[in-house]
PDB file of C-alpha atoms in Angstrom:
ATOM      1  CA  GLN G 560       0.240   0.579  -0.229  1.00 91.00           C
ATOM      2  CA  ILE G 561       2.942   2.576   0.990  1.00 92.00           C
ATOM      3  CA  CYS G 562       4.704   1.816  -2.069  1.00 94.00           C
ATOM      4  CA  LEU G 563       1.694   2.048  -4.126  1.00 95.00           C
ATOM      5  CA  SER G 564       0.849   5.071  -3.178  1.00 95.00           C
ATOM      6  CA  LEU G 565       4.078   6.488  -3.545  1.00 96.00           C
ATOM      7  CA  VAL G 566       4.822   5.784  -6.799  1.00 97.00           C
ATOM      8  CA  LYS G 567       1.111   7.251  -7.493  1.00 96.00           C
ATOM      9  CA  LEU G 568       2.556  10.241  -5.872  1.00 95.00           C
ATOM     10  CA  LEU G 569       5.354  10.405  -8.064  1.00 96.00           C
ATOM     11  CA  PHE G 570       4.051   9.702 -11.103  1.00 97.00           C
ATOM     12  CA  TYR G 571       1.755  12.977 -10.454  1.00 95.00           C
ATOM     13  CA  LEU G 572       5.536  14.571  -9.782  1.00 95.00           C
ATOM     14  CA  ALA G 573       6.853  13.411 -13.266  1.00 95.00           C
ATOM     15  CA  HIS G 574       3.451  14.604 -15.339  1.00 95.00           C
ATOM     16  CA  SER G 575       2.626  17.351 -12.571  1.00 93.00           C
ATOM     17  CA  PRO G 576       1.461  20.960 -14.899  1.00 93.00           C
ATOM     18  CA  LEU G 577       4.429  22.783 -13.751  1.00 91.00           C
ATOM     19  CA  GLY G 578       6.812  20.181 -15.162  1.00 91.00           C
ATOM     20  CA  SER G 579       8.455  17.219 -13.378  1.00 93.00           C
ATOM     21  CA  ILE G 580       9.363  17.733  -9.916  1.00 94.00           C
ATOM     22  CA  VAL G 581      12.361  16.816  -8.362  1.00 94.00           C
ATOM     23  CA  LEU G 582      12.135  15.864  -5.002  1.00 93.00           C
ATOM     24  CA  LEU G 583      15.800  16.896  -3.034  1.00 89.00           C
ATOM     25  CA  ASP G 584      15.432  16.185   0.025  1.00 88.00           C
ATOM     26  CA  PHE G 585      13.849  12.599  -0.328  1.00 91.00           C
ATOM     27  CA  GLN G 586      13.567  10.841   2.579  1.00 88.00           C
ATOM     28  CA  PRO G 587      10.967   8.497   4.904  1.00 90.00           C
ATOM     29  CA  ARG G 588      10.085  11.540   7.153  1.00 90.00           C
ATOM     30  CA  GLN G 589       9.660  13.890   4.524  1.00 90.00           C
ATOM     31  CA  PHE G 590       6.344  11.410   4.384  1.00 92.00           C
ATOM     32  CA  VAL G 591       3.175  11.289   6.146  1.00 92.00           C
ATOM     33  CA  MET G 592       0.010   8.609   6.102  1.00 91.00           C
ATOM     34  CA  VAL G 593      -3.603  10.784   5.095  1.00 92.00           C
ATOM     35  CA  ASP G 594      -6.130   7.675   4.710  1.00 88.00           C
ATOM     36  CA  GLY G 595      -4.127   5.267   3.138  1.00 85.00           C
ATOM     37  CA  ASN G 596      -2.534   7.539   0.641  1.00 89.00           C
ATOM     38  CA  LEU G 597       1.166   9.030   0.971  1.00 92.00           C
ATOM     39  CA  LYS G 598       1.751  12.642   0.879  1.00 91.00           C
ATOM     40  CA  VAL G 599       4.890  14.786   1.315  1.00 90.00           C
ATOM     41  CA  THR G 600       5.051  17.090   4.347  1.00 88.00           C
ATOM     42  CA  ASP G 601       7.543  19.432   2.788  1.00 80.00           C
ATOM     43  CA  MET G 602       7.904  21.231  -0.494  1.00 80.00           C
ATOM     44  CA  ASP G 603      10.510  23.378   0.545  1.00 80.00           C
ATOM     45  CA  ASP G 604      12.714  21.336  -1.413  1.00 83.00           C
ATOM     46  CA  ALA G 605      10.658  20.654  -4.702  1.00 91.00           C
ATOM     47  CA  SER G 606      12.731  21.671  -7.463  1.00 92.00           C
ATOM     48  CA  THR G 607      11.410  22.020 -11.289  1.00 91.00           C
ATOM     49  CA  GLU G 608      14.504  23.267 -12.906  1.00 91.00           C
ATOM     50  CA  GLU G 609      16.623  19.809 -15.212  1.00 89.00           C
ATOM     51  CA  LEU G 610      20.410  19.737 -15.231  1.00 91.00           C
ATOM     52  CA  SER G 611      21.609  21.512 -18.095  1.00 93.00           C
ATOM     53  CA  CYS G 612      23.909  20.238 -20.830  1.00 91.00           C
ATOM     54  CA  LYS G 613      25.968  20.220 -24.030  1.00 92.00           C
ATOM     55  CA  GLU G 614      26.465  16.362 -24.458  1.00 92.00           C
ATOM     56  CA  ASP G 615      25.453  13.345 -22.601  1.00 93.00           C
ATOM     57  CA  ASN G 616      28.614  13.150 -20.701  1.00 92.00           C
ATOM     58  CA  ASP G 617      27.111  15.864 -18.715  1.00 92.00           C
ATOM     59  CA  CYS G 618      24.349  13.667 -17.519  1.00 93.00           C
ATOM     60  CA  THR G 619      25.475  11.159 -14.882  1.00 92.00           C
ATOM     61  CA  LEU G 620      22.826  10.612 -12.421  1.00 92.00           C
ATOM     62  CA  ASP G 621      24.426   9.787  -9.139  1.00 92.00           C
ATOM     63  CA  PHE G 622      24.116   8.302  -5.904  1.00 92.00           C
ATOM     64  CA  PRO G 623      26.340   6.926  -3.412  1.00 89.00           C
ATOM     65  CA  THR G 624      26.737   3.339  -4.270  1.00 87.00           C
ATOM     66  CA  LYS G 625      25.528   3.966  -7.750  1.00 92.00           C
ATOM     67  CA  SER G 626      25.678   5.897 -11.157  1.00 93.00           C
ATOM     68  CA  PHE G 627      23.203   6.318 -14.473  1.00 94.00           C
ATOM     69  CA  PRO G 628      24.393   8.233 -17.501  1.00 93.00           C
ATOM     70  CA  LEU G 629      21.324   9.514 -19.158  1.00 93.00           C
ATOM     71  CA  LYS G 630      20.360  11.024 -22.444  1.00 93.00           C
ATOM     72  CA  CYS G 631      20.940  14.844 -22.930  1.00 93.00           C
ATOM     73  CA  SER G 632      18.346  15.866 -25.314  1.00 91.00           C
ATOM     74  CA  ALA G 633      17.743  18.796 -27.858  1.00 90.00           C
ATOM     75  CA  VAL G 634      16.843  21.775 -26.183  1.00 91.00           C
ATOM     76  CA  GLY G 635      20.231  20.871 -23.670  1.00 92.00           C
ATOM     77  CA  LYS G 636      18.607  19.249 -20.585  1.00 92.00           C
ATOM     78  CA  CYS G 637      19.142  16.060 -19.136  1.00 93.00           C
ATOM     79  CA  GLU G 638      15.825  13.918 -20.237  1.00 90.00           C
ATOM     80  CA  GLY G 639      13.851  12.529 -16.988  1.00 92.00           C
ATOM     81  CA  ILE G 640      16.994  13.219 -14.588  1.00 94.00           C
ATOM     82  CA  ASN G 641      14.344  14.198 -12.305  1.00 94.00           C
ATOM     83  CA  GLU G 642      12.051  11.531 -12.401  1.00 95.00           C
ATOM     84  CA  LYS G 643      14.959   9.038 -11.976  1.00 95.00           C
ATOM     85  CA  LYS G 644      16.627  10.539  -8.871  1.00 95.00           C
ATOM     86  CA  ASN G 645      12.614  10.274  -7.453  1.00 96.00           C
ATOM     87  CA  LEU G 646      11.902   7.186  -8.301  1.00 97.00           C
ATOM     88  CA  PHE G 647      16.036   5.534  -7.312  1.00 96.00           C
ATOM     89  CA  ASN G 648      15.533   7.198  -4.594  1.00 95.00           C
ATOM     90  CA  ALA G 649      11.700   5.777  -3.916  1.00 96.00           C
ATOM     91  CA  TYR G 650      13.830   2.524  -4.596  1.00 96.00           C
ATOM     92  CA  ARG G 651      16.690   3.078  -1.690  1.00 95.00           C
ATOM     93  CA  TYR G 652      14.543   4.041   0.632  1.00 95.00           C
ATOM     94  CA  PHE G 653      11.136   2.481   0.735  1.00 95.00           C
ATOM     95  CA  PHE G 654      11.065  -0.736  -2.412  1.00 95.00           C
ATOM     96  CA  THR G 655      13.911  -2.422  -0.943  1.00 94.00           C
ATOM     97  CA  TYR G 656      12.699  -2.098   2.761  1.00 92.00           C
ATOM     98  CA  LEU G 657       9.184  -3.630   2.406  1.00 92.00           C
ATOM     99  CA  LEU G 658       8.709  -5.117  -1.224  1.00 90.00           C
ATOM    100  CA  PRO G 659      10.260  -8.068  -0.221  1.00 86.00           C
ATOM    101  CA  HIS G 660       7.680  -9.034   2.531  1.00 78.00           C
ATOM    102  CA  SER G 661       4.735  -7.461   1.046  1.00 72.00           C
ATOM    103  CA  ALA G 662       2.655  -9.980  -0.611  1.00 83.00           C
ATOM    104  CA  PRO G 663       2.262 -13.860  -1.264  1.00 85.00           C
ATOM    105  CA  PRO G 664       4.726 -16.533  -2.190  1.00 85.00           C
ATOM    106  CA  ALA G 665       3.354 -16.006  -6.426  1.00 88.00           C
ATOM    107  CA  LEU G 666       3.720 -12.450  -6.114  1.00 92.00           C
ATOM    108  CA  GLN G 667       6.974 -12.160  -5.198  1.00 92.00           C
ATOM    109  CA  PRO G 668       8.737 -12.978  -8.444  1.00 93.00           C
ATOM    110  CA  PHE G 669       6.579  -9.505  -9.525  1.00 95.00           C
ATOM    111  CA  LEU G 670       7.614  -7.692  -6.754  1.00 95.00           C
ATOM    112  CA  SER G 671      11.095  -8.680  -7.437  1.00 95.00           C
ATOM    113  CA  ASP G 672      11.349  -7.674 -11.462  1.00 96.00           C
ATOM    114  CA  ILE G 673       9.936  -4.521 -10.068  1.00 96.00           C
ATOM    115  CA  LEU G 674      12.913  -4.556  -7.595  1.00 96.00           C
ATOM    116  CA  ASN G 675      15.405  -5.304  -9.983  1.00 95.00           C
ATOM    117  CA  ALA G 676      14.149  -2.867 -12.965  1.00 96.00           C
ATOM    118  CA  THR G 677      13.451   0.280 -10.337  1.00 96.00           C
ATOM    119  CA  GLY G 678      17.491  -0.367  -9.030  1.00 95.00           C
ATOM    120  CA  GLU G 679      18.857  -0.603 -12.597  1.00 95.00           C
ATOM    121  CA  LEU G 680      16.420   2.203 -13.820  1.00 95.00           C
ATOM    122  CA  ARG G 681      15.662   0.110 -16.230  1.00 94.00           C
ATOM    123  CA  TYR G 682      11.662   1.298 -15.465  1.00 95.00           C
ATOM    124  CA  GLY G 683      10.756   4.805 -16.158  1.00 94.00           C
ATOM    125  CA  ILE G 684       7.791   6.147 -13.945  1.00 96.00           C
ATOM    126  CA  ASN G 685       5.103   5.372 -15.846  1.00 97.00           C
ATOM    127  CA  GLU G 686       5.985   1.049 -16.056  1.00 97.00           C
ATOM    128  CA  THR G 687       6.884   1.527 -12.613  1.00 97.00           C
ATOM    129  CA  LEU G 688       2.529   2.493 -12.121  1.00 98.00           C
ATOM    130  CA  LYS G 689       2.347  -0.652 -14.560  1.00 97.00           C
ATOM    131  CA  ALA G 690       3.871  -3.406 -13.063  1.00 97.00           C
ATOM    132  CA  PHE G 691       2.655  -2.856  -9.385  1.00 97.00           C
ATOM    133  CA  GLU G 692      -0.842  -1.938 -11.133  1.00 97.00           C
ATOM    134  CA  LYS G 693      -0.312  -5.557 -12.789  1.00 96.00           C
ATOM    135  CA  VAL G 694       0.367  -6.877  -9.237  1.00 95.00           C
ATOM    136  CA  LEU G 695      -2.589  -5.078  -6.959  1.00 95.00           C
ATOM    137  CA  HIS G 696      -5.274  -6.445  -9.975  1.00 95.00           C
ATOM    138  CA  LEU G 697      -3.574  -9.596  -9.737  1.00 94.00           C
ATOM    139  CA  TYR G 698      -4.410  -9.920  -5.933  1.00 93.00           C
ATOM    140  CA  LYS G 699      -7.466  -8.436  -5.088  1.00 92.00           C
ATOM    141  CA  SER G 700      -9.037 -11.003  -7.837  1.00 90.00           C
ATOM    142  CA  GLY G 701      -7.113 -14.342  -6.876  1.00 89.00           C
ATOM    143  CA  LEU G 702      -5.876 -14.735 -10.758  1.00 89.00           C
ATOM    144  CA  TYR G 703      -2.262 -15.525  -8.936  1.00 89.00           C
ATOM    145  CA  LEU G 704      -3.334 -18.005  -6.718  1.00 86.00           C
ATOM    146  CA  GLN G 705      -2.181 -21.676  -8.823  1.00 76.00           C
ATOM    147  CA  GLU G 706      -4.674 -24.356  -9.525  1.00 71.00           C
ATOM    148  CA  ARG G 707      -4.652 -26.844  -6.577  1.00 69.00           C
ATOM    149  CA  PRO G 708      -5.858 -29.881  -4.539  1.00 66.00           C
ATOM    150  CA  LEU G 709      -9.009 -28.707  -3.095  1.00 79.00           C
ATOM    151  CA  LEU G 710      -8.277 -28.660   0.563  1.00 83.00           C
ATOM    152  CA  LEU G 711     -11.277 -26.622   2.161  1.00 87.00           C
ATOM    153  CA  LYS G 712     -13.137 -30.450   2.156  1.00 88.00           C
ATOM    154  CA  ASP G 713     -10.907 -31.781   4.489  1.00 89.00           C
ATOM    155  CA  TYR G 714     -12.565 -29.449   6.971  1.00 92.00           C
ATOM    156  CA  ILE G 715     -15.715 -29.227   8.928  1.00 90.00           C
ATOM    157  CA  SER G 716     -17.844 -26.372   9.117  1.00 90.00           C
ATOM    158  CA  VAL G 717     -19.571 -25.067  11.498  1.00 89.00           C
ATOM    159  CA  LYS G 718     -21.902 -22.434  10.169  1.00 90.00           C
ATOM    160  CA  GLY G 719     -23.471 -19.646  13.038  1.00 88.00           C
ATOM    161  CA  PHE G 720     -20.440 -19.716  15.146  1.00 85.00           C
ATOM    162  CA  ARG G 721     -17.125 -18.180  16.069  1.00 84.00           C
ATOM    163  CA  THR G 722     -14.176 -18.787  17.981  1.00 82.00           C
ATOM    164  CA  VAL G 723     -12.910 -16.545  20.550  1.00 78.00           C
ATOM    165  CA  GLU G 724     -10.769 -14.093  19.569  1.00 78.00           C
ATOM    166  CA  GLY G 725      -7.265 -13.947  21.671  1.00 80.00           C
ATOM    167  CA  GLU G 726      -3.807 -14.754  22.331  1.00 84.00           C
ATOM    168  CA  ASP G 727      -2.674 -17.837  20.654  1.00 88.00           C
ATOM    169  CA  TYR G 728       0.697 -18.796  18.317  1.00 91.00           C
ATOM    170  CA  LYS G 729       1.979 -15.749  15.770  1.00 91.00           C
ATOM    171  CA  CYS G 730       2.932 -15.839  12.186  1.00 90.00           C
ATOM    172  CA  TRP G 731       4.472 -13.668   9.800  1.00 84.00           C
ATOM    173  CA  PRO G 732       2.882 -11.238   8.070  1.00 87.00           C
ATOM    174  CA  SER G 733      -0.078 -11.178  10.516  1.00 89.00           C
ATOM    175  CA  TYR G 734      -2.269  -8.154  11.710  1.00 90.00           C
ATOM    176  CA  SER G 735      -2.455  -8.767  15.277  1.00 89.00           C
ATOM    177  CA  HIS G 736       0.693  -8.992  17.728  1.00 89.00           C
ATOM    178  CA  LEU G 737      -1.066 -11.608  19.409  1.00 89.00           C
ATOM    179  CA  ALA G 738      -2.287 -14.137  17.393  1.00 91.00           C
ATOM    180  CA  CYS G 739      -2.008 -15.156  13.425  1.00 94.00           C
ATOM    181  CA  LEU G 740      -4.537 -12.807  11.586  1.00 94.00           C
ATOM    182  CA  LEU G 741      -3.984 -13.093   7.791  1.00 94.00           C
ATOM    183  CA  SER G 742      -4.936 -11.586   5.096  1.00 93.00           C
ATOM    184  CA  VAL G 743      -6.682 -13.873   2.453  1.00 94.00           C
ATOM    185  CA  HIS G 744      -8.837 -14.151  -1.006  1.00 93.00           C
ATOM    186  CA  SER G 745     -11.277 -16.931   0.231  1.00 92.00           C
ATOM    187  CA  ALA G 746     -12.100 -19.503   2.391  1.00 93.00           C
ATOM    188  CA  GLU G 747      -9.863 -21.820  -0.053  1.00 92.00           C
ATOM    189  CA  GLU G 748      -6.899 -19.992   0.077  1.00 92.00           C
ATOM    190  CA  ALA G 749      -7.283 -19.935   4.582  1.00 94.00           C
ATOM    191  CA  ALA G 750      -7.278 -23.708   4.168  1.00 94.00           C
ATOM    192  CA  VAL G 751      -4.156 -23.994   1.910  1.00 91.00           C
ATOM    193  CA  ILE G 752      -2.405 -21.836   4.948  1.00 93.00           C
ATOM    194  CA  CYS G 753      -3.935 -23.897   8.262  1.00 94.00           C
ATOM    195  CA  ASN G 754      -2.072 -27.098   6.000  1.00 92.00           C
ATOM    196  CA  SER G 755       1.062 -25.142   5.423  1.00 91.00           C
ATOM    197  CA  GLN G 756       0.662 -24.419   9.553  1.00 92.00           C
ATOM    198  CA  SER G 757       1.487 -27.113  12.369  1.00 91.00           C
ATOM    199  CA  GLN G 758       0.310 -25.408  14.956  1.00 93.00           C
ATOM    200  CA  CYS G 759      -3.047 -24.710  13.005  1.00 94.00           C
ATOM    201  CA  GLN G 760      -6.104 -26.282  14.110  1.00 92.00           C
ATOM    202  CA  SER G 761      -8.807 -24.229  12.806  1.00 92.00           C
ATOM    203  CA  PHE G 762      -9.549 -20.552  11.783  1.00 94.00           C
ATOM    204  CA  ILE G 763     -12.395 -18.165  10.600  1.00 93.00           C
ATOM    205  CA  VAL G 764     -12.427 -15.650   8.023  1.00 93.00           C
ATOM    206  CA  THR G 765     -13.734 -12.597   9.832  1.00 90.00           C
ATOM    207  CA  GLN G 766     -15.951  -9.806   8.343  1.00 89.00           C
ATOM    208  CA  ARG G 767     -13.015  -7.031   8.794  1.00 91.00           C
ATOM    209  CA  ARG G 768     -11.433  -5.565   5.593  1.00 93.00           C
ATOM    210  CA  THR G 769      -8.459  -4.650   4.418  1.00 92.00           C
ATOM    211  CA  TRP G 770      -7.719  -1.815   2.329  1.00 92.00           C
ATOM    212  CA  THR G 771      -7.537  -3.993  -0.730  1.00 92.00           C
ATOM    213  CA  GLY G 772     -11.315  -5.311   0.357  1.00 92.00           C
ATOM    214  CA  ARG G 773      -9.808  -8.598   0.911  1.00 94.00           C
ATOM    215  CA  PRO G 774     -11.138 -10.659   4.498  1.00 94.00           C
ATOM    216  CA  LEU G 775      -8.865 -11.368   7.333  1.00 94.00           C
ATOM    217  CA  ALA G 776      -8.644 -14.132   8.418  1.00 94.00           C
ATOM    218  CA  LEU G 777      -7.778 -16.122  11.877  1.00 94.00           C
ATOM    219  CA  PHE G 778      -5.853 -18.583  12.721  1.00 95.00           C
ATOM    220  CA  GLN G 779      -6.092 -20.759  15.678  1.00 93.00           C
ATOM    221  CA  SER G 780      -4.099 -23.891  17.407  1.00 91.00           C
ATOM    222  CA  SER G 781      -6.653 -25.326  19.198  1.00 82.00           C
ATOM    223  CA  LEU G 782     -10.556 -25.651  19.522  1.00 75.00           C
ATOM    224  CA  THR G 783     -11.040 -22.671  21.946  1.00 69.00           C
ATOM    225  CA  ASP G 784     -15.827 -22.338  23.583  1.00 77.00           C
ATOM    226  CA  LEU G 785     -17.441 -21.277  19.940  1.00 83.00           C
ATOM    227  CA  ILE G 786     -19.665 -17.541  20.320  1.00 85.00           C
ATOM    228  CA  PRO G 787     -23.068 -17.819  18.242  1.00 88.00           C
ATOM    229  CA  ASP G 788     -21.978 -15.493  15.453  1.00 86.00           C
ATOM    230  CA  ALA G 789     -25.361 -15.486  12.512  1.00 85.00           C
ATOM    231  CA  ASN G 790     -22.221 -14.356   9.622  1.00 83.00           C
ATOM    232  CA  ALA G 791     -19.945 -16.685  11.148  1.00 86.00           C
ATOM    233  CA  VAL G 792     -17.978 -19.864   9.695  1.00 90.00           C
ATOM    234  CA  VAL G 793     -15.931 -22.003  12.007  1.00 92.00           C
ATOM    235  CA  TYR G 794     -13.828 -24.032   9.712  1.00 93.00           C
ATOM    236  CA  ILE G 795     -12.291 -27.075  11.886  1.00 92.00           C
ATOM    237  CA  LYS G 796      -9.649 -29.657  10.714  1.00 90.00           C
ATOM    238  CA  ARG G 797     -11.976 -32.624  11.199  1.00 84.00           C
ATOM    239  CA  SER G 798      -7.988 -34.532  12.002  1.00 78.00           C
ATOM    240  CA  ALA G 799      -8.530 -32.340  15.132  1.00 64.00           C
ATOM    241  CA  SER G 800     -12.758 -32.550  15.977  1.00 57.00           C
ATOM    242  CA  SER G 801     -14.708 -34.777  17.122  1.00 52.00           C
ATOM    243  CA  GLY G 802     -18.071 -35.469  18.338  1.00 46.00           C
ATOM    244  CA  GLU G 803     -18.128 -34.801  22.033  1.00 39.00           C
ATOM    245  CA  ARG G 804     -16.049 -31.092  20.853  1.00 46.00           C
ATOM    246  CA  LEU G 805     -18.543 -30.638  18.766  1.00 46.00           C
TER     247      LEU G 805
END
């Protein structure tokens, strides 16, 4: 969410009515999340000036660990230098820390491609935004889910009840610091996750939603007491259930 919002902001800066705007003091502290969108807190160090040049050798974009040769345009300006400077700073201050941990395994290769392409400045901001939007579409639609045997049949569904939420085993990247609470596309994906975790004995797909509209599923290691809830369904591993318990 943070990286996509940042890319949308940089896309606007690259195509602003004032021309391509560069953020000269590009640091994480210069940004803040407001209603799920990343905003710049200080525009004092923003500039529309692009480096003047006479030849391509005048257009080297330097960073502490890398340098990139750019072209000198017919009007004597280094082509795209503001856009590329913003994008590489986004890569080194945000993408490298956030993207490797931001998606299900099936989508991680797409994020690795974005990471590598922006780190080498093979992508401009247009291509980067398009790549992010593709990943978001796959994530929200569930199209990233691979064809596999249906595992939900290995669970008993108890409709009209939910489990008591409390401290339980933890997992990564959980939305709760007390338990294993993960975003899923469906109950079927939740069953796949539960089967992959040795501690998991049951799960419930909650009514809570993430910023993408996906529900959160709570995974639990034991069969806790069930509470009546007309809108809920508890899924219990058949191997973990017993007639006496139910």
